[in-house]
Short mmCIF file of C-alpha atoms in Angstrom, two decimals:
data_model
loop_
_atom_site.label_atom_id
_atom_site.label_comp_id
_atom_site.label_asym_id
_atom_site.label_seq_id
_atom_site.Cartn_x
_atom_site.Cartn_y
_atom_site.Cartn_z
CA MET I 11 154.82 67.05 127.48
CA GLY I 12 156.34 70.35 126.45
CA VAL I 13 155.32 73.49 128.28
CA ASP I 14 155.00 75.41 125.02
CA ARG I 15 152.08 73.35 123.80
CA ARG I 16 148.93 75.45 123.74
CA MET I 17 145.67 73.63 123.29
CA ASN I 18 142.68 75.96 123.16
CA PHE I 19 139.80 74.42 125.07
CA GLY I 20 136.20 75.56 124.91
CA ILE I 21 133.74 74.44 127.55
CA VAL I 22 130.10 74.62 126.51
CA VAL I 23 127.79 75.84 129.24
CA PHE I 24 124.15 74.79 128.99
CA PRO I 25 121.49 75.90 131.44
CA GLY I 26 121.92 73.21 134.07
CA SER I 27 125.56 72.32 133.38
CA ASN I 28 127.37 71.99 136.70
CA CYS I 29 130.78 70.48 135.99
CA ASP I 30 131.85 73.29 133.66
CA ARG I 31 133.91 75.07 136.35
CA ASP I 32 135.66 71.88 137.44
CA CYS I 33 136.80 71.25 133.89
CA TYR I 34 137.87 74.88 133.54
CA TYR I 35 139.90 74.62 136.75
CA VAL I 36 141.75 71.49 135.66
CA ILE I 37 142.62 72.88 132.24
CA LYS I 38 143.56 76.34 133.42
CA GLU I 39 145.15 75.74 136.82
CA ILE I 40 146.62 72.28 136.50
CA LEU I 41 147.54 72.11 132.82
CA ASN I 42 148.01 75.85 132.19
CA GLN I 43 146.19 75.70 128.89
CA PRO I 44 144.02 78.46 127.40
CA VAL I 45 140.34 77.80 128.00
CA ARG I 46 137.09 79.69 127.70
CA PHE I 47 133.44 79.09 128.41
CA ILE I 48 131.08 78.95 125.46
CA TRP I 49 127.50 79.87 126.36
CA HIS I 50 125.09 77.47 124.64
CA GLN I 51 123.61 80.30 122.59
CA GLU I 52 126.97 81.27 121.12
CA THR I 53 127.83 79.96 117.71
CA ASP I 54 131.47 80.99 117.52
CA LEU I 55 133.99 78.20 118.02
CA ASN I 56 136.79 80.17 116.40
CA GLY I 57 140.21 79.27 117.67
CA ILE I 58 139.00 76.29 119.68
CA ASP I 59 140.93 73.02 119.34
CA CYS I 60 138.92 70.92 121.76
CA VAL I 61 135.29 71.30 122.82
CA ILE I 62 134.17 69.89 126.15
CA LEU I 63 130.51 69.18 126.87
CA PRO I 64 130.56 69.03 130.66
CA GLY I 65 128.42 67.10 133.08
CA GLY I 66 125.32 68.36 134.81
CA PHE I 67 121.62 68.39 134.17
CA SER I 68 121.19 70.43 131.02
CA TYR I 69 117.59 71.62 130.76
CA GLY I 70 116.76 69.72 133.92
CA ASP I 71 117.11 66.41 132.03
CA TYR I 72 113.55 67.05 130.83
CA LEU I 73 112.16 64.49 128.39
CA ARG I 74 115.45 62.53 128.38
CA ALA I 75 118.91 63.44 129.57
CA GLY I 76 120.55 65.45 126.79
CA ALA I 77 117.45 65.49 124.58
CA ILE I 78 116.83 69.24 124.72
CA ALA I 79 120.43 70.46 124.93
CA ARG I 80 121.02 68.97 121.53
CA PHE I 81 118.88 71.76 120.03
CA SER I 82 120.94 74.58 121.55
CA PRO I 83 122.34 76.94 118.92
CA VAL I 84 125.90 75.93 119.75
CA MET I 85 125.23 72.30 118.86
CA SER I 86 125.06 72.81 115.11
CA GLU I 87 128.50 74.44 115.34
CA VAL I 88 129.70 71.55 117.47
CA LYS I 89 128.52 69.15 114.76
CA GLU I 90 130.39 71.04 112.08
CA PHE I 91 133.41 71.17 114.36
CA ALA I 92 133.23 67.36 114.63
CA ASP I 93 132.91 67.06 110.85
CA ARG I 94 136.06 69.12 110.47
CA GLY I 95 137.86 66.67 112.75
CA GLY I 96 137.91 68.84 115.87
CA LEU I 97 138.26 67.07 119.21
CA ILE I 98 135.14 66.79 121.34
CA VAL I 99 134.76 65.27 124.78
CA GLY I 100 131.37 64.72 126.38
CA ILE I 101 131.48 63.91 130.04
CA CYS I 102 128.46 62.32 131.70
CA ASN I 103 125.56 64.60 130.63
CA GLY I 104 127.89 65.64 127.79
CA PHE I 105 128.04 61.99 126.69
CA GLN I 106 124.24 61.83 126.83
CA ILE I 107 124.03 64.96 124.66
CA LEU I 108 126.47 63.50 122.12
CA THR I 109 124.37 60.35 121.71
CA GLU I 110 121.15 62.35 121.48
CA ALA I 111 122.77 64.56 118.86
CA GLY I 112 123.84 61.52 116.87
CA LEU I 113 127.54 62.35 117.20
CA LEU I 114 128.05 59.07 119.03
CA PRO I 115 126.12 55.83 118.50
CA GLY I 116 123.78 54.28 121.05
CA ALA I 117 121.84 55.78 123.92
CA LEU I 118 122.06 56.14 127.70
CA GLY I 119 119.12 54.72 129.60
CA ARG I 120 118.15 54.65 133.23
CA ASN I 121 120.54 52.85 135.59
CA LYS I 122 119.55 49.24 136.07
CA GLY I 123 119.21 49.72 139.83
CA LEU I 124 117.06 52.85 139.31
CA LYS I 125 119.29 54.81 141.67
CA PHE I 126 121.50 57.81 141.14
CA ILE I 127 125.00 56.45 141.67
CA CYS I 128 127.79 58.67 142.95
CA ARG I 129 130.98 56.81 143.77
CA TYR I 130 134.36 55.65 142.47
CA VAL I 131 134.41 52.79 139.98
CA SER I 132 137.22 50.80 138.37
CA LEU I 133 137.72 51.11 134.63
CA ARG I 134 139.83 49.31 132.10
CA VAL I 135 141.44 51.32 129.31
CA GLU I 136 140.62 49.44 126.12
CA ARG I 137 142.25 51.80 123.68
CA ASN I 138 145.20 54.13 124.08
CA ASP I 139 145.40 55.04 120.42
CA THR I 140 142.77 57.77 120.61
CA PRO I 141 143.70 61.46 121.08
CA PHE I 142 142.05 61.22 124.50
CA THR I 143 143.92 58.28 125.99
CA THR I 144 147.53 58.25 124.76
CA GLU I 145 148.83 58.89 128.27
CA TYR I 146 147.45 55.52 129.42
CA ARG I 147 148.61 52.06 128.55
CA ARG I 148 146.18 49.63 127.04
CA GLY I 149 144.77 47.43 129.80
CA ASP I 150 145.41 49.98 132.56
CA ILE I 151 142.96 49.66 135.42
CA ILE I 152 142.09 53.14 136.64
CA ARG I 153 139.66 54.62 139.15
CA MET I 154 137.29 57.49 138.46
CA PRO I 155 134.09 58.71 140.08
CA ILE I 156 130.73 58.37 138.39
CA ALA I 157 127.65 60.43 139.28
CA HIS I 158 124.65 59.67 137.17
CA ASN I 159 121.12 58.36 136.95
CA GLU I 160 121.19 57.51 133.22
CA GLY I 161 124.46 55.77 132.47
CA ASN I 162 123.09 52.49 131.22
CA TYR I 163 124.65 52.47 127.77
CA TYR I 164 122.62 50.67 125.15
CA ILE I 165 123.06 49.90 121.50
CA ASP I 166 121.10 47.30 119.57
CA ASN I 167 124.18 45.80 117.99
CA PRO I 168 127.20 46.15 120.31
CA ASP I 169 129.39 44.18 117.90
CA LYS I 170 129.19 47.08 115.50
CA ILE I 171 131.05 49.40 117.88
CA ARG I 172 133.31 46.84 119.49
CA ASN I 173 136.37 48.69 118.17
CA GLN I 174 135.10 52.04 119.41
CA VAL I 175 135.02 51.13 123.09
CA VAL I 176 137.64 53.14 124.98
CA LEU I 177 136.69 52.52 128.62
CA ARG I 178 134.92 49.56 130.24
CA TYR I 179 133.74 49.16 133.80
CA TYR I 180 136.07 46.72 135.44
CA GLY I 181 135.10 44.23 138.12
CA GLU I 182 131.61 45.45 138.61
CA ASN I 183 129.17 47.07 136.20
CA PRO I 184 127.41 49.81 138.19
CA ASN I 185 124.55 50.70 135.87
CA GLY I 186 123.81 47.77 133.56
CA ALA I 187 125.62 49.22 130.53
CA ILE I 188 125.80 46.75 127.67
CA ASP I 189 129.23 45.10 127.36
CA ASP I 190 130.31 47.13 130.45
CA ILE I 191 130.78 50.15 128.21
CA ALA I 192 131.80 53.33 130.07
CA GLY I 193 133.25 55.39 127.22
CA ILE I 194 133.32 55.26 123.43
CA VAL I 195 134.66 57.21 120.48
CA ASN I 196 133.06 57.74 117.10
CA GLU I 197 134.40 55.85 114.09
CA ARG I 198 136.69 58.68 113.13
CA GLY I 199 138.04 58.81 116.67
CA ASN I 200 137.69 62.55 117.30
CA VAL I 201 134.53 62.50 119.43
CA PHE I 202 134.73 60.89 122.86
CA GLY I 203 131.94 60.33 125.36
CA LEU I 204 132.33 58.88 128.83
CA MET I 205 130.18 58.54 131.91
CA PRO I 206 133.00 58.88 134.54
CA HIS I 207 134.21 62.32 135.55
CA PRO I 208 137.94 62.73 134.82
CA GLU I 209 137.82 66.36 136.00
CA ARG I 210 136.93 65.16 139.49
CA CYS I 211 140.06 63.06 139.79
CA SER I 212 142.82 65.20 138.38
CA GLU I 213 144.58 66.21 141.57
CA LYS I 214 146.21 64.07 144.24
CA ILE I 215 144.49 66.02 146.98
CA LEU I 216 141.16 64.76 145.65
CA GLY I 217 142.20 61.15 146.04
CA SER I 218 143.06 60.27 142.44
CA GLU I 219 144.89 61.72 139.48
CA ASP I 220 143.72 59.03 137.08
CA GLY I 221 141.51 61.46 135.16
CA LEU I 222 144.20 64.02 134.45
CA LYS I 223 145.72 61.80 131.77
CA ILE I 224 142.63 62.33 129.62
CA PHE I 225 143.29 66.08 129.52
CA LYS I 226 147.03 65.56 129.16
CA SER I 227 146.45 63.22 126.23
CA ILE I 228 144.34 65.89 124.52
CA VAL I 229 147.05 68.50 124.98
CA ARG I 230 149.57 66.05 123.61
CA ALA I 231 147.34 65.41 120.59
CA LEU I 232 147.92 68.91 119.31
CA MET V 15 96.12 57.51 92.33
CA LYS V 16 94.56 57.72 88.86
CA LYS V 17 90.96 57.97 87.78
CA VAL V 18 90.00 54.80 85.95
CA LYS V 19 86.34 55.00 85.01
CA LEU V 20 83.50 57.45 85.51
CA ILE V 21 80.98 55.54 87.55
CA TYR V 22 78.53 58.28 88.46
CA GLU V 23 77.83 61.81 87.40
CA GLY V 24 75.52 63.96 89.44
CA LYS V 25 74.52 67.59 89.42
CA ALA V 26 77.60 68.82 91.19
CA LYS V 27 80.06 65.91 91.24
CA ARG V 28 81.62 63.12 89.27
CA VAL V 29 82.73 59.90 90.93
CA TYR V 30 85.50 57.80 89.41
CA SER V 31 86.80 54.36 90.22
CA THR V 32 90.55 54.08 90.80
CA GLU V 33 93.21 51.41 90.50
CA GLU V 34 92.22 50.32 93.99
CA ASP V 35 88.83 48.72 94.54
CA ASP V 36 88.29 50.34 97.90
CA LYS V 37 88.95 53.92 96.76
CA PHE V 38 87.02 56.40 94.64
CA ILE V 39 87.94 59.86 93.41
CA ILE V 40 85.30 62.56 93.68
CA GLU V 41 85.57 65.52 91.34
CA PHE V 42 83.66 68.67 92.27
CA LYS V 43 82.02 70.54 89.39
CA ASP V 44 81.14 74.20 89.07
CA SER V 45 77.64 73.46 87.83
CA ALA V 46 74.66 73.92 90.09
CA THR V 47 71.03 72.98 89.81
CA ALA V 48 68.03 73.74 91.95
CA PHE V 49 64.34 72.89 92.04
CA ASP V 50 64.89 69.38 90.69
CA GLY V 51 67.06 70.57 87.86
CA LEU V 52 64.69 73.27 86.63
CA LYS V 53 67.25 75.92 87.38
CA LYS V 54 70.80 75.43 86.17
CA ALA V 55 73.96 77.49 86.16
CA GLU V 56 77.72 77.43 86.31
CA ILE V 57 79.13 79.00 89.43
CA GLN V 58 82.73 79.97 88.92
CA GLY V 59 84.96 78.43 91.60
CA LYS V 60 82.19 76.46 93.31
CA GLY V 61 83.88 73.10 92.67
CA GLU V 62 87.13 74.23 94.24
CA ALA V 63 85.38 75.87 97.17
CA ASN V 64 83.26 72.81 97.93
CA CYS V 65 86.23 70.48 97.62
CA ALA V 66 88.25 72.58 100.08
CA ILE V 67 85.35 73.04 102.51
CA SER V 68 84.37 69.37 102.46
CA SER V 69 87.96 68.23 102.95
CA LYS V 70 88.47 70.42 105.98
CA ILE V 71 85.14 69.40 107.50
CA PHE V 72 85.75 65.70 106.96
CA GLU V 73 89.17 66.11 108.61
CA LEU V 74 87.49 67.78 111.56
CA LEU V 75 84.94 64.97 111.78
CA THR V 76 87.69 62.36 111.71
CA ILE V 77 89.33 64.02 114.73
CA LYS V 78 86.04 64.08 116.52
CA GLY V 79 85.47 60.41 115.87
CA VAL V 80 82.85 60.49 113.11
CA ARG V 81 83.76 57.80 110.62
CA ASN V 82 83.60 59.25 107.11
CA HIS V 83 84.69 58.32 103.61
CA TYR V 84 87.33 61.04 103.22
CA ILE V 85 90.94 59.91 102.79
CA GLU V 86 92.73 62.92 101.35
CA ARG V 87 92.42 65.91 99.09
CA LEU V 88 94.22 65.25 95.82
CA ASN V 89 94.06 68.69 94.22
CA GLU V 90 91.86 71.78 93.97
CA ARG V 91 88.84 69.83 92.75
CA GLU V 92 89.37 66.22 93.68
CA MET V 93 89.35 64.19 96.84
CA LEU V 94 90.19 60.57 97.42
CA VAL V 95 87.54 58.70 99.36
CA ARG V 96 86.82 55.19 100.51
CA SER V 97 84.48 53.44 98.11
CA VAL V 98 81.19 52.83 99.86
CA LYS V 99 77.79 51.73 98.71
CA ILE V 100 75.45 54.65 99.30
CA PHE V 101 72.19 54.01 101.16
CA PRO V 102 69.28 55.31 99.02
CA ILE V 103 68.36 57.67 101.82
CA GLU V 104 68.97 61.37 102.26
CA VAL V 105 69.18 62.42 105.87
CA ILE V 106 68.19 65.99 106.62
CA ILE V 107 68.88 67.53 109.97
CA ARG V 108 67.34 70.83 110.97
CA ASN V 109 68.23 73.26 113.73
CA ARG V 110 66.01 76.09 112.52
CA VAL V 111 62.89 76.23 110.38
CA ALA V 112 63.80 76.94 106.75
CA GLY V 113 63.26 75.83 103.16
CA SER V 114 60.83 72.98 102.51
CA MET V 115 59.91 72.62 106.16
CA ALA V 116 58.76 76.21 106.36
CA LYS V 117 56.66 75.73 103.24
CA ARG V 118 55.23 72.36 104.25
CA LEU V 119 54.18 73.45 107.74
CA GLY V 120 53.48 77.10 107.02
CA LEU V 121 56.09 78.27 109.47
CA GLU V 122 58.20 81.34 109.36
CA GLU V 123 61.83 80.75 108.37
CA GLY V 124 64.38 81.23 111.12
CA ARG V 125 62.47 79.84 114.08
CA LYS V 126 64.84 77.98 116.37
CA LEU V 127 63.82 74.37 117.00
CA GLU V 128 63.65 72.97 120.52
CA LYS V 129 65.75 70.04 119.37
CA PRO V 130 67.27 69.02 116.05
CA ILE V 131 64.81 67.36 113.68
CA LEU V 132 65.84 64.41 111.54
CA GLU V 133 64.02 63.83 108.27
CA PHE V 134 64.55 61.11 105.70
CA CYS V 135 64.00 61.21 101.98
CA TYR V 136 64.08 58.37 99.50
CA LYS V 137 66.79 59.13 96.94
CA SER V 138 65.02 59.07 93.58
CA ASP V 139 65.24 61.77 90.92
CA GLU V 140 62.10 60.53 89.10
CA LEU V 141 60.08 60.67 92.30
CA HIS V 142 61.70 63.94 93.40
CA ASP V 143 63.22 62.48 96.58
CA PRO V 144 59.99 61.91 98.54
CA MET V 145 60.00 62.16 102.30
CA ILE V 146 59.76 58.82 104.11
CA ASN V 147 59.90 57.71 107.72
CA GLU V 148 61.79 55.08 109.69
CA ASP V 149 59.14 52.45 109.05
CA HIS V 150 59.46 52.93 105.30
CA ILE V 151 63.20 52.53 105.63
CA SER V 152 63.08 49.24 107.51
CA ALA V 153 59.99 47.83 105.78
CA LEU V 154 61.47 48.51 102.35
CA GLY V 155 64.87 47.28 103.44
CA LEU V 156 66.63 50.55 102.60
CA ALA V 157 68.66 50.09 105.79
CA SER V 158 68.41 47.66 108.69
CA PRO V 159 67.09 48.95 112.04
CA GLU V 160 70.64 48.70 113.48
CA GLU V 161 72.09 50.58 110.55
CA LEU V 162 69.46 53.25 110.94
CA ILE V 163 70.34 53.68 114.62
CA THR V 164 73.99 54.18 113.64
CA ILE V 165 73.03 56.63 110.90
CA LYS V 166 70.88 58.65 113.28
CA ASP V 167 73.59 58.73 115.97
CA MET V 168 76.23 59.79 113.48
CA SER V 169 73.93 62.47 112.08
CA LEU V 170 73.19 63.98 115.47
CA LYS V 171 76.84 63.87 116.52
CA THR V 172 77.98 65.46 113.25
CA ASN V 173 75.34 68.14 113.64
CA GLN V 174 76.55 68.98 117.14
CA ILE V 175 80.18 69.16 116.03
CA LEU V 176 79.38 71.30 113.01
CA ILE V 177 77.11 73.72 114.92
CA GLU V 178 80.13 74.46 117.13
CA PHE V 179 82.59 74.63 114.25
CA PHE V 180 80.46 76.92 112.09
CA LYS V 181 79.88 79.17 115.08
CA LEU V 182 83.66 79.70 115.11
CA CYS V 183 83.28 80.69 111.43
CA HIS V 184 80.57 83.14 112.51
CA LEU V 185 77.97 81.07 110.69
CA ASP V 186 74.70 79.62 111.93
CA LEU V 187 74.10 76.05 110.78
CA VAL V 188 70.41 76.09 109.91
CA ASP V 189 70.06 72.65 108.32
CA MET V 190 72.01 70.19 106.23
CA LYS V 191 71.78 67.03 104.18
CA PHE V 192 73.82 63.86 104.66
CA GLU V 193 74.35 60.70 102.72
CA PHE V 194 75.75 57.53 104.25
CA GLY V 195 77.31 54.46 102.76
CA LYS V 196 78.78 51.17 103.87
CA ASP V 197 81.93 49.37 102.89
CA SER V 198 82.29 45.71 102.02
CA SER V 199 82.57 44.76 105.69
CA GLY V 200 79.32 46.58 106.56
CA GLU V 201 81.01 49.48 108.36
CA ILE V 202 78.95 52.68 107.99
CA TYR V 203 80.56 55.91 106.76
CA LEU V 204 79.34 59.45 106.40
CA ALA V 205 79.79 60.11 102.68
CA ASP V 206 79.04 62.63 99.91
CA GLU V 207 80.09 66.21 100.67
CA ILE V 208 79.51 68.85 103.31
CA SER V 209 79.46 72.27 101.72
CA PRO V 210 77.22 75.28 101.06
CA ASP V 211 75.47 73.01 98.52
CA THR V 212 74.34 70.68 101.28
CA CYS V 213 74.15 73.04 104.28
CA ARG V 214 72.10 76.13 104.97
CA LEU V 215 74.47 78.62 106.56
CA TRP V 216 73.43 82.04 107.81
CA GLU V 217 75.55 84.86 109.05
CA LEU V 218 75.46 84.37 112.82
CA GLY V 219 72.64 86.37 114.40
CA THR V 220 70.97 87.22 111.05
CA THR V 221 69.10 85.41 108.28
CA GLU V 222 71.62 86.40 105.64
CA SER V 223 72.40 83.36 103.45
CA TRP V 224 75.93 82.19 102.72
CA ASP V 225 74.88 79.06 100.84
CA LYS V 226 73.13 77.74 97.77
CA ASP V 227 69.99 79.73 98.67
CA ARG V 228 71.75 82.73 97.12
CA PHE V 229 71.50 80.84 93.84
CA ARG V 230 68.07 79.27 94.45
CA ARG V 231 66.52 82.57 95.41
CA ASP V 232 68.47 84.85 93.07
CA LEU V 233 70.01 86.80 95.89
CA GLY V 234 73.15 87.59 93.91
CA GLY V 235 76.74 87.30 95.09
CA VAL V 236 76.67 83.53 94.60
CA GLU V 237 80.35 83.08 93.78
CA GLU V 238 81.33 85.43 96.58
CA ALA V 239 79.29 83.39 99.06
CA TYR V 240 81.05 80.13 98.24
CA ASN V 241 84.41 81.83 98.44
CA GLU V 242 83.55 83.53 101.70
CA VAL V 243 82.51 80.25 103.32
CA LYS V 244 85.66 78.61 101.99
CA LYS V 245 87.79 81.40 103.42
CA ARG V 246 86.16 81.26 106.84
CA VAL V 247 86.25 77.46 107.04
CA LEU V 248 89.89 77.26 106.02
CA GLU V 249 90.91 80.04 108.40
CA THR V 250 89.21 78.49 111.41
CA PRO V 251 91.65 76.39 113.38
CA VAL V 252 90.62 72.85 114.10
CA GLU V 253 92.05 71.92 117.43
CA SER V 254 92.98 68.34 117.88
CA LYS V 255 94.71 66.32 120.51
CA THR V 256 97.03 63.45 120.07
CA ARG V 257 98.20 60.96 122.63
CA ILE V 258 101.73 59.65 122.25
CA LEU V 259 102.94 56.62 124.14
CA ILE V 260 106.68 56.07 124.44
CA ARG V 261 108.06 52.85 125.85
CA LEU V 262 111.38 51.09 126.01
CA LYS V 263 111.74 48.66 123.14
CA GLN V 264 110.87 45.07 123.79
CA GLY V 265 114.01 43.25 124.82
CA ILE V 266 115.47 46.18 126.73
CA LEU V 267 115.34 45.63 130.46
CA ASP V 268 112.71 47.91 131.96
CA ALA V 269 114.08 48.23 135.48
CA GLN V 270 111.15 50.29 136.72
CA GLY V 271 108.76 47.77 135.28
CA SER V 272 110.52 44.90 137.11
CA VAL V 273 110.41 46.75 140.43
CA ILE V 274 106.71 47.45 139.99
CA LEU V 275 106.13 43.84 138.99
CA ASN V 276 107.76 42.66 142.22
CA ALA V 277 105.77 45.15 144.27
CA LEU V 278 102.52 43.97 142.71
CA LYS V 279 103.44 40.35 143.40
CA SER V 280 104.27 41.13 147.00
CA LEU V 281 100.74 42.52 147.32
CA GLY V 282 99.40 39.20 146.13
CA PHE V 283 98.77 40.09 142.48
CA ASN V 284 100.38 36.89 141.30
CA GLU V 285 98.61 37.02 137.97
CA VAL V 286 100.86 39.87 136.82
CA LEU V 287 103.44 38.58 134.33
CA GLU V 288 105.14 41.72 133.11
CA VAL V 289 105.06 45.47 133.65
CA ARG V 290 106.36 47.95 131.09
CA VAL V 291 106.57 51.59 132.10
CA GLY V 292 106.27 54.31 129.50
CA LYS V 293 105.72 58.00 129.02
CA LEU V 294 102.39 59.39 127.92
CA LEU V 295 102.31 62.76 126.18
CA GLU V 296 99.17 64.62 125.20
CA ILE V 297 99.73 67.22 122.54
CA LYS V 298 97.21 69.76 121.38
CA LEU V 299 97.45 70.94 117.77
CA ASP V 300 95.70 73.59 115.76
CA ARG V 301 95.05 71.31 112.79
CA LYS V 302 95.24 67.69 111.70
CA VAL V 303 95.04 64.71 109.35
CA ASP V 304 97.02 66.03 106.40
CA GLU V 305 99.62 66.89 109.00
CA ALA V 306 99.76 63.36 110.38
CA GLY V 307 103.27 62.83 109.07
CA ARG V 308 104.44 65.66 111.29
CA ILE V 309 103.52 63.77 114.44
CA GLU V 310 105.68 60.88 113.29
CA ARG V 311 108.48 63.37 112.84
CA MET V 312 107.95 64.86 116.29
CA CYS V 313 108.32 61.36 117.72
CA ARG V 314 111.38 60.48 115.70
CA GLU V 315 113.18 63.79 116.01
CA LEU V 316 112.59 64.56 119.67
CA LEU V 317 109.98 62.79 121.74
CA ALA V 318 111.38 59.28 121.51
CA ASN V 319 114.96 58.12 121.32
CA PRO V 320 114.73 55.58 118.51
CA VAL V 321 117.79 53.72 119.77
CA MET V 322 115.94 52.39 122.78
CA GLU V 323 112.35 53.57 122.63
CA ASP V 324 109.29 52.70 120.57
CA TYR V 325 106.40 55.07 120.13
CA GLU V 326 102.81 54.88 119.08
CA TRP V 327 100.29 57.66 118.75
CA GLU V 328 96.62 58.18 118.21
CA TRP V 329 94.19 61.03 117.86
CA ILE V 330 92.18 61.66 120.99
CA GLU V 331 88.53 61.71 120.13
CA GLU V 332 86.39 63.95 122.24
#
């Protein structure tokens, strides 16, 4: 990866987002890429190449996780950005928002065990031909932490999105997600949602660097 | 929905059959008569006013749980209603002494009655709608005793609802006339219209008429009165409540439901086969009925996630 690559990241901050600073840190301090926060009431995505919807509890998860955040002013811009082919990553609550907003298919329901789960899980990389996963090899088994109460991915017809699955839980399915789905892209391949937190495993000192490749892949996609 | 055939023409309305057997169209006319047709006139805008007033009041009654024949307003002068067979009885309900009661009993108009009075008249133009009692009704088979009980209950309930509603319009509901009908399955519906033609409405706290008495008694300002009542009725918000139930779709594992099922079984409730947990929302609105489609939209666009949840909703009757 060349040092002269400059990928402009924008991290959307909703009331209740709490992984926004972690993402910012990884992009700014580890990858040395330009990044700025985008308050949910802003509507200016000018100059942004990749939008990140971070994890957290936007609007307290009222009604359903992600259900209210989808009406934030920034979201109509995010939709247009997706239509123009811009890269979007939704992590955890960000994934929930993307499904609620209709930018990704399916929905995230309550964990099968009814508990909030916060621990490392094993994942299998199903696709490395997306702008978010080129740094992996297909079939790689990686480890990332999850931290969610609603990660039980559901879609009425999983066959329809079989080719859009990017990450699957490997070994054990922690939340009951259909077909072990942990992360998917849209048909066009420019919108990615995943329940695990790559920003929490992007430095050796934190126990794993497996997540960093997601951000590196995005930079490389430029 | 198209009008097919004129099946009845009265003093103030025409009733048409439609392409569907169970629906009629009522057209409100501007003409008015009083004193058994001795006095006649055209009142500009009366048809439109009565159509609008009746529609809004029937919508209110539907929210409050009074079954009535109204389905929807089609245009300025026409409403679509359920086709019912009208009982040959006029029901009059009185909250204050006025009109024929004052004359008959030599009482002063305006006296507040201790409780509402129900009167019945036999619908017959030739006989000038003579007053009858409950024995006449059952002995002559005009309505069965059970039907009469329903009619009386519905009349009293409607009266109570409309006293409150008209108070919000700053109007005093002095008395009014109802007609009832039944459908092919025997279900009883409040029918006809509810308007200044069928209600005596006074400015609250006075004896100033805002109804057909302005025409009957040559008080002037007849058109203005109908329009004023229309304006007040339409401007008065009708609060309604809806209850929305959201549940996971059948076939999706309801983990909470399974845990509760197990807990119930461990308490010895072995008869429990399945538990589904849902969300119940109660929403208060400032209007209703013609806006029903909007509740569907609220469910689809926000309240339920259609990927994994089903919803159902109903009006809460008070």
